mmCIF file of C-alpha atoms and ligand atoms in Angstrom:
data_model
loop_
_atom_site.group_PDB
_atom_site.id
_atom_site.type_symbol
_atom_site.label_atom_id
_atom_site.label_comp_id
_atom_site.label_asym_id
_atom_site.label_seq_id
_atom_site.Cartn_x
_atom_site.Cartn_y
_atom_site.Cartn_z
ATOM 1 C CA UNK A 1 -41.193 19.523 -131.190
ATOM 2 C CA UNK A 2 -43.379 22.191 -132.763
ATOM 3 C CA UNK A 3 -43.255 21.785 -136.549
ATOM 4 C CA UNK A 4 -45.281 22.757 -139.591
ATOM 5 C CA UNK A 5 -48.048 20.188 -140.183
ATOM 6 C CA UNK A 6 -47.614 20.690 -143.914
ATOM 7 C CA UNK A 7 -43.868 20.039 -143.820
ATOM 8 C CA UNK A 8 -44.367 17.011 -141.569
ATOM 9 C CA UNK A 9 -46.640 15.528 -144.239
ATOM 10 C CA UNK A 10 -43.871 15.597 -146.873
ATOM 11 C CA UNK A 11 -42.074 12.278 -147.386
ATOM 12 C CA UNK A 12 -38.334 12.037 -148.005
ATOM 13 C CA UNK A 13 -37.327 11.409 -151.621
ATOM 14 C CA UNK A 14 -36.917 7.612 -152.074
ATOM 15 C CA UNK A 15 -34.620 8.022 -155.054
ATOM 16 C CA UNK A 16 -32.216 10.238 -153.148
ATOM 17 C CA UNK A 17 -32.508 8.062 -149.995
ATOM 18 C CA UNK A 18 -31.563 4.876 -151.909
ATOM 19 C CA UNK A 19 -28.715 6.672 -153.601
ATOM 20 C CA UNK A 20 -27.259 7.909 -150.327
ATOM 21 C CA UNK A 21 -27.595 4.445 -148.749
ATOM 22 C CA UNK A 22 -25.767 2.976 -151.752
ATOM 23 C CA UNK A 23 -23.024 5.602 -151.511
ATOM 24 C CA UNK A 24 -22.640 5.043 -147.749
ATOM 25 C CA UNK A 25 -22.296 1.266 -148.253
ATOM 26 C CA UNK A 26 -19.738 1.829 -150.966
ATOM 27 C CA UNK A 27 -17.756 4.193 -148.733
ATOM 28 C CA UNK A 28 -17.667 1.432 -146.110
ATOM 29 C CA UNK A 29 -15.938 -0.771 -148.660
ATOM 30 C CA UNK A 30 -18.968 -3.013 -149.346
ATOM 31 C CA UNK A 31 -19.101 -4.479 -152.872
ATOM 32 C CA UNK A 32 -22.458 -2.944 -153.789
ATOM 33 C CA UNK A 33 -23.805 -2.070 -157.234
ATOM 34 C CA UNK A 34 -26.223 0.841 -157.560
ATOM 35 C CA UNK A 35 -29.163 1.442 -159.889
ATOM 36 C CA UNK A 36 -30.760 4.093 -157.712
ATOM 37 C CA UNK A 37 -30.610 7.725 -158.737
ATOM 38 C CA UNK A 38 -31.392 8.600 -162.325
ATOM 39 C CA UNK A 39 -28.130 10.336 -163.025
ATOM 40 C CA UNK A 40 -26.101 9.882 -166.222
ATOM 41 C CA UNK A 41 -22.762 8.212 -165.533
ATOM 42 C CA UNK A 42 -21.173 10.282 -168.329
ATOM 43 C CA UNK A 43 -19.089 13.320 -167.559
ATOM 44 C CA UNK A 44 -20.391 16.743 -168.597
ATOM 45 C CA UNK A 45 -19.105 17.396 -172.156
ATOM 46 C CA UNK A 46 -15.856 19.387 -172.325
ATOM 47 C CA UNK A 47 -17.233 22.333 -174.311
ATOM 48 C CA UNK A 48 -19.687 22.984 -171.491
ATOM 49 C CA UNK A 49 -17.005 22.813 -168.795
ATOM 50 C CA UNK A 50 -14.847 25.205 -170.811
ATOM 51 C CA UNK A 51 -17.696 27.718 -171.002
ATOM 52 C CA UNK A 52 -18.004 27.583 -167.207
ATOM 53 C CA UNK A 53 -14.283 28.168 -166.739
ATOM 54 C CA UNK A 54 -14.443 31.101 -169.153
ATOM 55 C CA UNK A 55 -17.415 32.515 -167.218
ATOM 56 C CA UNK A 56 -15.408 32.460 -163.985
ATOM 57 C CA UNK A 57 -12.439 34.098 -165.671
ATOM 58 C CA UNK A 58 -14.680 36.743 -167.246
ATOM 59 C CA UNK A 59 -16.117 37.678 -163.893
ATOM 60 C CA UNK A 60 -19.604 36.277 -164.471
ATOM 61 C CA UNK A 61 -19.674 35.615 -160.761
ATOM 62 C CA UNK A 62 -22.303 38.074 -159.574
ATOM 63 C CA UNK A 63 -26.056 38.046 -159.071
ATOM 64 C CA UNK A 64 -27.967 37.810 -162.313
ATOM 65 C CA UNK A 65 -31.635 38.755 -162.776
ATOM 66 C CA UNK A 66 -33.642 36.377 -160.553
ATOM 67 C CA UNK A 67 -35.315 34.604 -163.489
ATOM 68 C CA UNK A 68 -31.971 34.107 -165.257
ATOM 69 C CA UNK A 69 -29.691 36.041 -167.593
ATOM 70 C CA UNK A 70 -31.286 37.475 -170.714
ATOM 71 C CA UNK A 71 -28.700 35.571 -172.742
ATOM 72 C CA UNK A 72 -29.829 32.221 -171.314
ATOM 73 C CA UNK A 73 -33.545 33.040 -171.486
ATOM 74 C CA UNK A 74 -33.046 33.880 -175.160
ATOM 75 C CA UNK A 75 -31.086 30.654 -175.708
ATOM 76 C CA UNK A 76 -33.897 28.652 -174.082
ATOM 77 C CA UNK A 77 -36.540 30.458 -176.168
ATOM 78 C CA UNK A 78 -34.484 29.584 -179.268
ATOM 79 C CA UNK A 79 -34.281 25.968 -178.121
ATOM 80 C CA UNK A 80 -38.094 25.793 -177.880
ATOM 81 C CA UNK A 81 -38.467 27.224 -181.376
ATOM 82 C CA UNK A 82 -35.754 25.039 -182.906
ATOM 83 C CA UNK A 83 -36.579 21.746 -181.212
ATOM 84 C CA UNK A 84 -40.271 21.964 -180.362
ATOM 85 C CA UNK A 85 -41.641 24.467 -182.883
ATOM 86 C CA UNK A 86 -42.858 26.649 -180.011
ATOM 87 C CA UNK A 87 -42.518 30.397 -179.948
ATOM 88 C CA UNK A 88 -41.900 32.024 -176.550
ATOM 89 C CA UNK A 89 -40.669 35.470 -175.568
ATOM 90 C CA UNK A 90 -37.636 35.397 -173.237
ATOM 91 C CA UNK A 91 -39.956 36.930 -170.609
ATOM 92 C CA UNK A 92 -41.938 33.669 -170.644
ATOM 93 C CA UNK A 93 -38.853 31.647 -169.683
ATOM 94 C CA UNK A 94 -37.716 31.222 -166.078
ATOM 95 C CA UNK A 95 -34.361 29.649 -165.257
ATOM 96 C CA UNK A 96 -34.268 27.805 -161.927
ATOM 97 C CA UNK A 97 -32.109 25.615 -159.708
ATOM 98 C CA UNK A 98 -32.899 22.415 -161.566
ATOM 99 C CA UNK A 99 -36.182 21.261 -163.053
ATOM 100 C CA UNK A 100 -37.237 20.289 -159.539
ATOM 101 C CA UNK A 101 -37.205 23.952 -158.593
ATOM 102 C CA UNK A 102 -39.051 24.869 -161.807
ATOM 103 C CA UNK A 103 -41.788 22.395 -160.872
ATOM 104 C CA UNK A 104 -42.135 23.776 -157.349
ATOM 105 C CA UNK A 105 -42.380 27.314 -158.773
ATOM 106 C CA UNK A 106 -45.071 26.157 -161.187
ATOM 107 C CA UNK A 107 -47.261 24.598 -158.486
ATOM 108 C CA UNK A 108 -46.746 27.648 -156.266
ATOM 109 C CA UNK A 109 -47.910 29.861 -159.130
ATOM 110 C CA UNK A 110 -51.135 28.057 -160.046
ATOM 111 C CA UNK A 111 -52.513 26.401 -156.896
ATOM 112 C CA UNK A 112 -54.737 27.658 -154.120
ATOM 113 C CA UNK A 113 -55.411 25.589 -150.989
ATOM 114 C CA UNK A 114 -57.450 22.498 -151.825
ATOM 115 C CA UNK A 115 -56.923 22.660 -155.598
ATOM 116 C CA UNK A 116 -56.539 19.181 -157.065
ATOM 117 C CA UNK A 117 -53.783 18.069 -159.405
ATOM 118 C CA UNK A 118 -54.155 14.803 -161.293
ATOM 119 C CA UNK A 119 -50.962 12.761 -161.061
ATOM 120 C CA UNK A 120 -50.868 9.757 -163.386
ATOM 121 C CA UNK A 121 -49.210 6.776 -161.674
ATOM 122 C CA UNK A 122 -46.608 5.339 -161.807
ATOM 123 C CA UNK A 123 -45.238 8.826 -161.164
ATOM 124 C CA UNK A 124 -41.890 10.305 -160.271
ATOM 125 C CA UNK A 125 -41.762 10.384 -156.502
ATOM 126 C CA UNK A 126 -41.496 14.166 -156.110
ATOM 127 C CA UNK A 127 -44.699 15.223 -157.895
ATOM 128 C CA UNK A 128 -47.167 14.412 -155.124
ATOM 129 C CA UNK A 129 -44.974 16.003 -152.473
ATOM 130 C CA UNK A 130 -44.460 19.167 -154.529
ATOM 131 C CA UNK A 131 -48.201 19.558 -154.997
ATOM 132 C CA UNK A 132 -48.684 19.208 -151.239
ATOM 133 C CA UNK A 133 -45.951 21.780 -150.592
ATOM 134 C CA UNK A 134 -47.992 24.230 -152.646
ATOM 135 C CA UNK A 135 -51.165 23.453 -150.611
ATOM 136 C CA UNK A 136 -52.618 21.402 -153.452
ATOM 137 C CA UNK A 137 -54.131 17.933 -153.284
ATOM 138 C CA UNK A 138 -52.584 15.235 -155.486
ATOM 139 C CA UNK A 139 -55.176 12.946 -157.065
ATOM 140 C CA UNK A 140 -53.449 9.781 -158.220
ATOM 141 C CA UNK A 141 -54.845 8.004 -161.275
ATOM 142 C CA UNK A 142 -53.169 4.699 -162.000
ATOM 143 C CA UNK A 143 -52.210 3.467 -165.452
ATOM 144 C CA UNK A 144 -51.610 -0.276 -165.562
ATOM 145 C CA UNK A 145 -48.789 -2.234 -167.155
ATOM 146 C CA UNK A 146 -51.310 -3.599 -169.708
ATOM 147 C CA UNK A 147 -51.951 0.023 -170.736
ATOM 148 C CA UNK A 148 -48.206 0.531 -171.121
ATOM 149 C CA UNK A 149 -48.451 2.732 -168.036
ATOM 150 C CA UNK A 150 -50.175 5.449 -170.055
ATOM 151 C CA UNK A 151 -53.212 7.290 -168.806
ATOM 152 C CA UNK A 152 -56.349 7.499 -170.930
ATOM 153 C CA UNK A 153 -58.730 10.417 -171.257
ATOM 154 C CA UNK A 154 -61.498 8.192 -169.796
ATOM 155 C CA UNK A 155 -59.438 7.770 -166.620
ATOM 156 C CA UNK A 156 -58.831 11.523 -166.484
ATOM 157 C CA UNK A 157 -62.572 12.178 -166.921
ATOM 158 C CA UNK A 158 -63.324 9.917 -163.952
ATOM 159 C CA UNK A 159 -60.865 11.773 -161.719
ATOM 160 C CA UNK A 160 -62.206 15.194 -162.673
ATOM 161 C CA UNK A 161 -63.951 17.247 -159.961
ATOM 162 C CA UNK A 162 -64.825 20.925 -159.692
ATOM 163 C CA UNK A 163 -61.566 21.345 -157.754
ATOM 164 C CA UNK A 164 -59.336 19.918 -160.503
ATOM 165 C CA UNK A 165 -56.860 22.567 -161.571
ATOM 166 C CA UNK A 166 -54.097 20.741 -163.419
ATOM 167 C CA UNK A 167 -52.751 17.464 -164.811
ATOM 168 C CA UNK A 168 -49.125 16.392 -164.699
ATOM 169 C CA UNK A 169 -47.721 14.864 -167.844
ATOM 170 C CA UNK A 170 -44.248 13.351 -168.026
ATOM 171 C CA UNK A 171 -43.263 11.930 -171.393
ATOM 172 C CA UNK A 172 -40.814 10.220 -171.658
ATOM 173 C CA UNK A 173 -41.676 9.090 -168.167
ATOM 174 C CA UNK A 174 -39.711 8.542 -165.028
ATOM 175 C CA UNK A 175 -40.139 5.760 -163.837
ATOM 176 C CA UNK A 176 -41.889 3.906 -166.713
ATOM 177 C CA UNK A 177 -39.841 5.099 -169.690
ATOM 178 C CA UNK A 178 -43.045 5.272 -171.728
ATOM 179 C CA UNK A 179 -43.536 7.869 -174.458
ATOM 180 C CA UNK A 180 -46.998 9.161 -175.382
ATOM 181 C CA UNK A 181 -47.874 9.082 -179.075
ATOM 182 C CA UNK A 182 -49.110 12.111 -180.979
ATOM 183 C CA UNK A 183 -52.722 10.834 -180.901
ATOM 184 C CA UNK A 184 -52.620 10.144 -177.177
ATOM 185 C CA UNK A 185 -51.199 13.596 -176.503
ATOM 186 C CA UNK A 186 -53.750 15.272 -178.729
ATOM 187 C CA UNK A 187 -56.587 13.569 -176.826
ATOM 188 C CA UNK A 188 -55.148 14.761 -173.513
ATOM 189 C CA UNK A 189 -54.684 18.272 -174.924
ATOM 190 C CA UNK A 190 -58.362 18.342 -175.988
ATOM 191 C CA UNK A 191 -59.384 17.226 -172.490
ATOM 192 C CA UNK A 192 -57.288 19.986 -170.877
ATOM 193 C CA UNK A 193 -58.762 22.660 -173.136
ATOM 194 C CA UNK A 194 -62.335 21.361 -172.803
ATOM 195 C CA UNK A 195 -62.166 21.567 -169.002
ATOM 196 C CA UNK A 196 -60.038 24.709 -168.893
ATOM 197 C CA UNK A 197 -57.263 23.088 -166.847
ATOM 198 C CA UNK A 198 -53.507 23.537 -166.804
ATOM 199 C CA UNK A 199 -51.038 20.878 -167.832
ATOM 200 C CA UNK A 200 -47.601 20.713 -166.283
ATOM 201 C CA UNK A 201 -45.587 18.990 -168.988
ATOM 202 C CA UNK A 202 -42.288 17.675 -167.654
ATOM 203 C CA UNK A 203 -40.187 17.097 -170.766
ATOM 204 C CA UNK A 204 -36.812 16.639 -169.111
ATOM 205 C CA UNK A 205 -36.168 13.318 -170.913
ATOM 206 C CA UNK A 206 -37.163 14.622 -174.373
ATOM 207 C CA UNK A 207 -33.794 13.819 -175.948
ATOM 208 C CA UNK A 208 -33.595 10.345 -174.477
ATOM 209 C CA UNK A 209 -35.937 8.517 -176.819
ATOM 210 C CA UNK A 210 -35.107 5.226 -178.527
ATOM 211 C CA UNK A 211 -38.345 4.633 -180.436
ATOM 212 C CA UNK A 212 -40.859 7.214 -181.517
ATOM 213 C CA UNK A 213 -40.345 10.939 -181.208
ATOM 214 C CA UNK A 214 -40.932 13.628 -178.653
ATOM 215 C CA UNK A 215 -43.818 15.997 -179.131
ATOM 216 C CA UNK A 216 -44.566 18.763 -176.707
ATOM 217 C CA UNK A 217 -48.242 18.879 -175.794
ATOM 218 C CA UNK A 218 -48.062 22.674 -176.114
ATOM 219 C CA UNK A 219 -47.509 22.318 -179.854
ATOM 220 C CA UNK A 220 -51.131 21.390 -180.678
ATOM 221 C CA UNK A 221 -52.211 25.002 -180.896
ATOM 222 C CA UNK A 222 -52.649 28.266 -179.033
ATOM 223 C CA UNK A 223 -55.462 27.027 -176.776
ATOM 224 C CA UNK A 224 -53.392 24.259 -175.234
ATOM 225 C CA UNK A 225 -50.194 26.349 -175.234
ATOM 226 C CA UNK A 226 -52.028 28.968 -173.150
ATOM 227 C CA UNK A 227 -52.680 26.254 -170.554
ATOM 228 C CA UNK A 228 -49.290 24.533 -170.565
ATOM 229 C CA UNK A 229 -46.280 25.016 -168.344
ATOM 230 C CA UNK A 230 -43.339 23.181 -169.883
ATOM 231 C CA UNK A 231 -40.624 22.000 -167.542
ATOM 232 C CA UNK A 232 -37.220 21.022 -168.848
ATOM 233 C CA UNK A 233 -33.543 21.296 -167.961
ATOM 234 C CA UNK A 234 -30.013 20.212 -168.723
ATOM 235 C CA UNK A 235 -29.456 17.580 -166.008
ATOM 236 C CA UNK A 236 -30.263 14.506 -168.067
ATOM 237 C CA UNK A 237 -29.596 15.486 -171.704
ATOM 238 C CA UNK A 238 -26.211 17.083 -171.048
ATOM 239 C CA UNK A 239 -25.137 15.021 -168.023
ATOM 240 C CA UNK A 240 -25.265 18.176 -165.879
ATOM 241 C CA UNK A 241 -27.100 16.963 -162.762
ATOM 242 C CA UNK A 242 -24.778 18.754 -160.358
ATOM 243 C CA UNK A 243 -24.945 22.129 -162.139
ATOM 244 C CA UNK A 244 -28.565 22.606 -161.096
ATOM 245 C CA UNK A 245 -30.138 24.335 -164.060
ATOM 246 C CA UNK A 246 -33.739 23.750 -165.056
ATOM 247 C CA UNK A 247 -36.149 25.953 -166.949
ATOM 248 C CA UNK A 248 -39.830 26.536 -167.517
ATOM 249 C CA UNK A 249 -41.815 28.079 -170.366
ATOM 250 C CA UNK A 250 -45.227 29.377 -169.425
ATOM 251 C CA UNK A 251 -47.955 31.828 -170.387
ATOM 252 C CA UNK A 252 -46.823 35.354 -169.570
ATOM 253 C CA UNK A 253 -48.878 35.856 -166.412
ATOM 254 C CA UNK A 254 -47.846 32.533 -164.916
ATOM 255 C CA UNK A 255 -44.189 33.177 -165.802
ATOM 256 C CA UNK A 256 -44.332 36.489 -163.979
ATOM 257 C CA UNK A 257 -45.725 34.920 -160.804
ATOM 258 C CA UNK A 258 -43.175 32.090 -160.962
ATOM 259 C CA UNK A 259 -40.368 34.646 -161.324
ATOM 260 C CA UNK A 260 -41.700 36.643 -158.383
ATOM 261 C CA UNK A 261 -41.850 33.539 -156.178
ATOM 262 C CA UNK A 262 -38.316 32.602 -157.151
ATOM 263 C CA UNK A 263 -37.015 36.125 -156.575
ATOM 264 C CA UNK A 264 -37.819 35.744 -152.877
ATOM 265 C CA UNK A 265 -37.082 32.043 -152.422
ATOM 266 C CA UNK A 266 -33.684 31.691 -154.044
ATOM 267 C CA UNK A 267 -32.874 34.596 -156.415
ATOM 268 C CA UNK A 268 -30.965 33.609 -159.509
ATOM 269 C CA UNK A 269 -29.565 30.147 -160.145
ATOM 270 C CA UNK A 270 -25.776 29.918 -160.187
ATOM 271 C CA UNK A 271 -24.361 32.459 -162.660
ATOM 272 C CA UNK A 272 -21.555 30.180 -163.867
ATOM 273 C CA UNK A 273 -23.903 27.259 -164.459
ATOM 274 C CA UNK A 274 -26.167 29.609 -166.424
ATOM 275 C CA UNK A 275 -23.279 30.581 -168.702
ATOM 276 C CA UNK A 276 -22.406 26.909 -169.165
ATOM 277 C CA UNK A 277 -26.032 26.180 -170.078
ATOM 278 C CA UNK A 278 -25.947 28.790 -172.853
ATOM 279 C CA UNK A 279 -23.025 26.842 -174.304
ATOM 280 C CA UNK A 280 -24.772 23.500 -173.765
ATOM 281 C CA UNK A 281 -27.931 24.572 -175.588
ATOM 282 C CA UNK A 282 -26.090 26.057 -178.530
ATOM 283 C CA UNK A 283 -23.524 23.269 -178.822
ATOM 284 C CA UNK A 284 -23.368 20.354 -181.232
ATOM 285 C CA UNK A 285 -25.515 17.256 -180.886
ATOM 286 C CA UNK A 286 -22.603 14.800 -181.144
ATOM 287 C CA UNK A 287 -22.018 14.184 -177.432
ATOM 288 C CA UNK A 288 -25.741 13.908 -176.749
ATOM 289 C CA UNK A 289 -26.183 11.416 -179.538
ATOM 290 C CA UNK A 290 -23.275 9.307 -178.248
ATOM 291 C CA UNK A 291 -24.904 9.160 -174.807
ATOM 292 C CA UNK A 292 -28.321 8.363 -176.249
ATOM 293 C CA UNK A 293 -26.923 5.468 -178.246
ATOM 294 C CA UNK A 294 -25.176 4.066 -175.187
ATOM 295 C CA UNK A 295 -28.401 4.285 -173.159
ATOM 296 C CA UNK A 296 -30.273 2.515 -175.962
ATOM 297 C CA UNK A 297 -27.804 -0.388 -175.973
ATOM 298 C CA UNK A 298 -28.018 -0.715 -172.215
ATOM 299 C CA UNK A 299 -31.804 -0.665 -172.296
ATOM 300 C CA UNK A 300 -31.910 -3.456 -174.867
ATOM 301 C CA UNK A 301 -29.607 -5.616 -172.800
ATOM 302 C CA UNK A 302 -31.407 -4.932 -169.539
ATOM 303 C CA UNK A 303 -34.890 -5.635 -170.888
ATOM 304 C CA UNK A 304 -33.825 -8.880 -172.525
ATOM 305 C CA UNK A 305 -32.001 -10.088 -169.430
ATOM 306 C CA UNK A 306 -34.826 -9.239 -166.997
ATOM 307 C CA UNK A 307 -37.345 -11.072 -169.149
ATOM 308 C CA UNK A 308 -35.099 -14.140 -169.218
ATOM 309 C CA UNK A 309 -34.993 -14.394 -165.410
ATOM 310 C CA UNK A 310 -37.658 -16.443 -163.615
ATOM 311 C CA UNK A 311 -39.892 -14.549 -161.230
ATOM 312 C CA UNK A 312 -39.583 -11.083 -162.775
ATOM 313 C CA UNK A 313 -40.510 -9.327 -166.019
ATOM 314 C CA UNK A 314 -40.582 -5.892 -167.618
ATOM 315 C CA UNK A 315 -42.018 -3.942 -170.523
ATOM 316 C CA UNK A 316 -39.655 -2.357 -173.020
ATOM 317 C CA UNK A 317 -39.507 1.379 -172.334
ATOM 318 C CA UNK A 318 -39.083 3.765 -175.266
ATOM 319 C CA UNK A 319 -37.356 6.586 -173.445
ATOM 320 C CA UNK A 320 -35.632 8.027 -170.343
ATOM 321 C CA UNK A 321 -33.200 5.617 -168.624
ATOM 322 C CA UNK A 322 -35.360 3.498 -166.368
ATOM 323 C CA UNK A 323 -36.851 0.028 -166.452
ATOM 324 C CA UNK A 324 -39.746 -0.909 -164.199
ATOM 325 C CA UNK A 325 -39.346 -4.534 -163.121
ATOM 326 C CA UNK A 326 -42.540 -6.354 -162.175
ATOM 327 C CA UNK A 327 -42.036 -8.195 -158.889
ATOM 328 C CA UNK A 328 -45.661 -9.196 -158.260
ATOM 329 C CA UNK A 329 -44.746 -12.898 -158.602
ATOM 330 C CA UNK A 330 -42.339 -12.500 -155.689
ATOM 331 C CA UNK A 331 -44.930 -11.039 -153.353
ATOM 332 C CA UNK A 332 -46.100 -13.507 -150.724
ATOM 333 C CA UNK A 333 -42.863 -15.494 -151.170
ATOM 334 C CA UNK A 334 -40.007 -15.683 -148.698
ATOM 335 C CA UNK A 335 -36.628 -14.513 -149.988
ATOM 336 C CA UNK A 336 -33.560 -14.978 -147.789
ATOM 337 C CA UNK A 337 -35.847 -15.504 -144.787
ATOM 338 C CA UNK A 338 -37.911 -12.373 -145.438
ATOM 339 C CA UNK A 339 -41.562 -12.444 -146.454
ATOM 340 C CA UNK A 340 -41.971 -10.095 -149.415
ATOM 341 C CA UNK A 341 -45.105 -8.024 -148.965
ATOM 342 C CA UNK A 342 -44.084 -4.847 -150.769
ATOM 343 C CA UNK A 343 -41.557 -3.388 -153.183
ATOM 344 C CA UNK A 344 -39.783 -1.932 -150.143
ATOM 345 C CA UNK A 345 -39.350 -5.452 -148.711
ATOM 346 C CA UNK A 346 -37.863 -6.687 -151.974
ATOM 347 C CA UNK A 347 -35.528 -3.702 -152.391
ATOM 348 C CA UNK A 348 -34.328 -4.091 -148.819
ATOM 349 C CA UNK A 349 -33.581 -7.812 -148.988
ATOM 350 C CA UNK A 350 -32.034 -7.462 -152.449
ATOM 351 C CA UNK A 351 -29.717 -4.740 -151.165
ATOM 352 C CA UNK A 352 -28.801 -6.545 -147.943
ATOM 353 C CA UNK A 353 -28.331 -9.997 -149.469
ATOM 354 C CA UNK A 354 -27.259 -9.445 -153.093
ATOM 355 C CA UNK A 355 -25.809 -5.961 -152.561
ATOM 356 C CA UNK A 356 -27.779 -4.399 -155.400
ATOM 357 C CA UNK A 357 -29.535 -1.049 -154.929
ATOM 358 C CA UNK A 358 -32.790 -0.587 -156.868
ATOM 359 C CA UNK A 359 -35.622 1.822 -156.087
ATOM 360 C CA UNK A 360 -38.848 0.383 -154.644
ATOM 361 C CA UNK A 361 -41.802 1.949 -156.438
ATOM 362 C CA UNK A 362 -44.124 2.187 -153.438
ATOM 363 C CA UNK A 363 -43.358 5.914 -153.448
ATOM 364 C CA UNK A 364 -44.100 6.054 -157.207
ATOM 365 C CA UNK A 365 -47.649 4.726 -156.782
ATOM 366 C CA UNK A 366 -46.616 1.326 -158.204
ATOM 367 C CA UNK A 367 -45.883 -1.159 -155.441
ATOM 368 C CA UNK A 368 -45.668 -4.198 -157.771
ATOM 369 C CA UNK A 369 -42.493 -2.752 -159.261
ATOM 370 C CA UNK A 370 -38.930 -1.749 -158.551
ATOM 371 C CA UNK A 371 -37.033 0.689 -160.750
ATOM 372 C CA UNK A 372 -33.638 0.056 -162.308
ATOM 373 C CA UNK A 373 -31.801 3.033 -163.758
ATOM 374 C CA UNK A 374 -29.590 2.123 -166.698
ATOM 375 C CA UNK A 375 -27.638 5.359 -166.510
ATOM 376 C CA UNK A 376 -24.734 3.215 -165.322
ATOM 377 C CA UNK A 377 -22.019 1.324 -167.207
ATOM 378 C CA UNK A 378 -22.726 -1.889 -169.110
ATOM 379 C CA UNK A 379 -20.393 -3.751 -166.724
ATOM 380 C CA UNK A 380 -22.458 -2.582 -163.761
ATOM 381 C CA UNK A 381 -25.666 -3.611 -165.522
ATOM 382 C CA UNK A 382 -24.300 -7.097 -166.213
ATOM 383 C CA UNK A 383 -23.120 -7.456 -162.648
ATOM 384 C CA UNK A 384 -26.454 -6.307 -161.214
ATOM 385 C CA UNK A 385 -28.456 -8.680 -163.380
ATOM 386 C CA UNK A 386 -26.083 -11.600 -162.679
ATOM 387 C CA UNK A 387 -26.691 -10.948 -159.009
ATOM 388 C CA UNK A 388 -30.460 -10.791 -159.522
ATOM 389 C CA UNK A 389 -30.450 -14.090 -161.377
ATOM 390 C CA UNK A 390 -28.274 -15.814 -158.768
ATOM 391 C CA UNK A 391 -30.312 -14.361 -155.891
ATOM 392 C CA UNK A 392 -33.638 -15.532 -157.292
ATOM 393 C CA UNK A 393 -32.265 -18.942 -158.286
ATOM 394 C CA UNK A 394 -30.899 -19.433 -154.786
ATOM 395 C CA UNK A 395 -34.361 -18.695 -153.478
ATOM 396 C CA UNK A 396 -36.137 -21.266 -155.609
ATOM 397 C CA UNK A 397 -36.940 -19.371 -158.825
HETATM 398 N N1 LIG B 1 -38.466 15.614 -163.561
HETATM 399 C C1 LIG B 1 -38.197 14.301 -163.640
HETATM 400 C C2 LIG B 1 -39.200 13.403 -164.257
HETATM 401 C C3 LIG B 1 -36.998 13.795 -163.146
HETATM 402 O O1 LIG B 1 -36.754 12.490 -163.220
HETATM 403 C C4 LIG B 1 -36.074 14.678 -162.547
HETATM 404 C C5 LIG B 1 -34.806 14.090 -161.995
HETATM 405 N N2 LIG B 1 -34.354 14.584 -160.854
HETATM 406 C C6 LIG B 1 -36.406 16.031 -162.489
HETATM 407 C C7 LIG B 1 -37.610 16.477 -163.001
HETATM 408 C C8 LIG B 1 -35.538 17.063 -161.858
HETATM 409 O O2 LIG B 1 -34.290 17.182 -162.421
HETATM 410 P P1 LIG B 1 -33.293 18.356 -162.032
HETATM 411 O O3 LIG B 1 -33.824 18.992 -160.795
HETATM 412 O O4 LIG B 1 -31.982 17.699 -161.822
HETATM 413 O O5 LIG B 1 -33.278 19.282 -163.194
HETATM 414 N N1 LIG B 2 -34.791 12.222 -160.978
HETATM 415 C C1 LIG B 2 -33.774 11.315 -160.584
HETATM 416 C C2 LIG B 2 -34.398 10.027 -160.091
HETATM 417 O O1 LIG B 2 -35.574 9.854 -160.169
HETATM 418 C C3 LIG B 2 -32.791 11.912 -159.624
HETATM 419 C C4 LIG B 2 -33.138 11.847 -158.170
HETATM 420 C C5 LIG B 2 -34.229 12.799 -157.825
HETATM 421 O O2 LIG B 2 -34.028 13.986 -158.006
HETATM 422 O O3 LIG B 2 -35.274 12.307 -157.416
HETATM 423 O O4 LIG B 2 -33.683 9.177 -159.665
#
């Protein structure tokens, strides 16, 4: 069949594929436990739901300006000032259908065919595909486990060519959970400014930090701010994945192009979800803090348990809600009759035999690892790790 070569080159999202396989198995009545999609198990806080109901009753059910309501753009600008010390005009804020959409808009706005974007690995599976969608070329630079999965300026220097246009930064990171320190960020900011690049700073996990603190790279001064597109949203912090609201803050000219692109691709994001997001951003921190504490407890348990099981190990992440489990010791071994040659092999046999869904990190540029999300209940975590232990023991570990 005649199809776009570009679209044919885009891979399906592994995270979403694993999640739908898990859900299909569950619907068939199979006793499966899932650690696939990074989606908080908590319900959206009540005060946010109430704001959405009020918005429906008040008739906020029509088109809004394509880049979002002025009320929400102002609320997001206030959020940046309050939480990140960054001053933006509402015209520099674009509200989109999830942070995913914000990212696609950003790449569309800054890339020309053949422009290179440095993607530090392990990376969230969608970055490389989004760059390709925008006719860019992803250049993967790998950060090792010994380096706490954090990229150094030396590694960035090596990847630099005259086609390099931008660097993606994601701190706290999906899938590694690592958080860059102030010094590390400052060094990257200096590199970006020195080479006149852009940085796409995906800060969607900023409130899910258990050690250290979040700093936006844009906050090191006007030079770096003028080269930064910040991506954020309410999916993770406010347990609002299904509402589909993300936002970007960018230099004025970039914001305008992003808004123009969006005005043709999708128009405004859902008007009711926008009203709910105004409430979310101006609400109390209590619910968020309760969720953060629960994630922290789960992380501690998960890290300790994984490191007590023979054959696997993990670093302790400082943020987000993922643990990368090192499975390199299992490679070359046969588990339940299957030779493990890749993270996909392990994830497949683990799902089929132990009925536990984890995400293979082949698609994240880290094939020695699988990702566990701990945005699930403590009971599920215990069950999943009991199954891991039993499965590996049964197979000689
Ligand atoms: N960035 C990262 C790093 C993510 O993990 C996600 C999760 N889907 C997103 C962006 C997009 O989130 P959403 O589209 O739900 O706002
Ligand atoms: N970001 C989440 C994850 O990595 C949700 C799924 C997705 O959008 O990829 O699991």
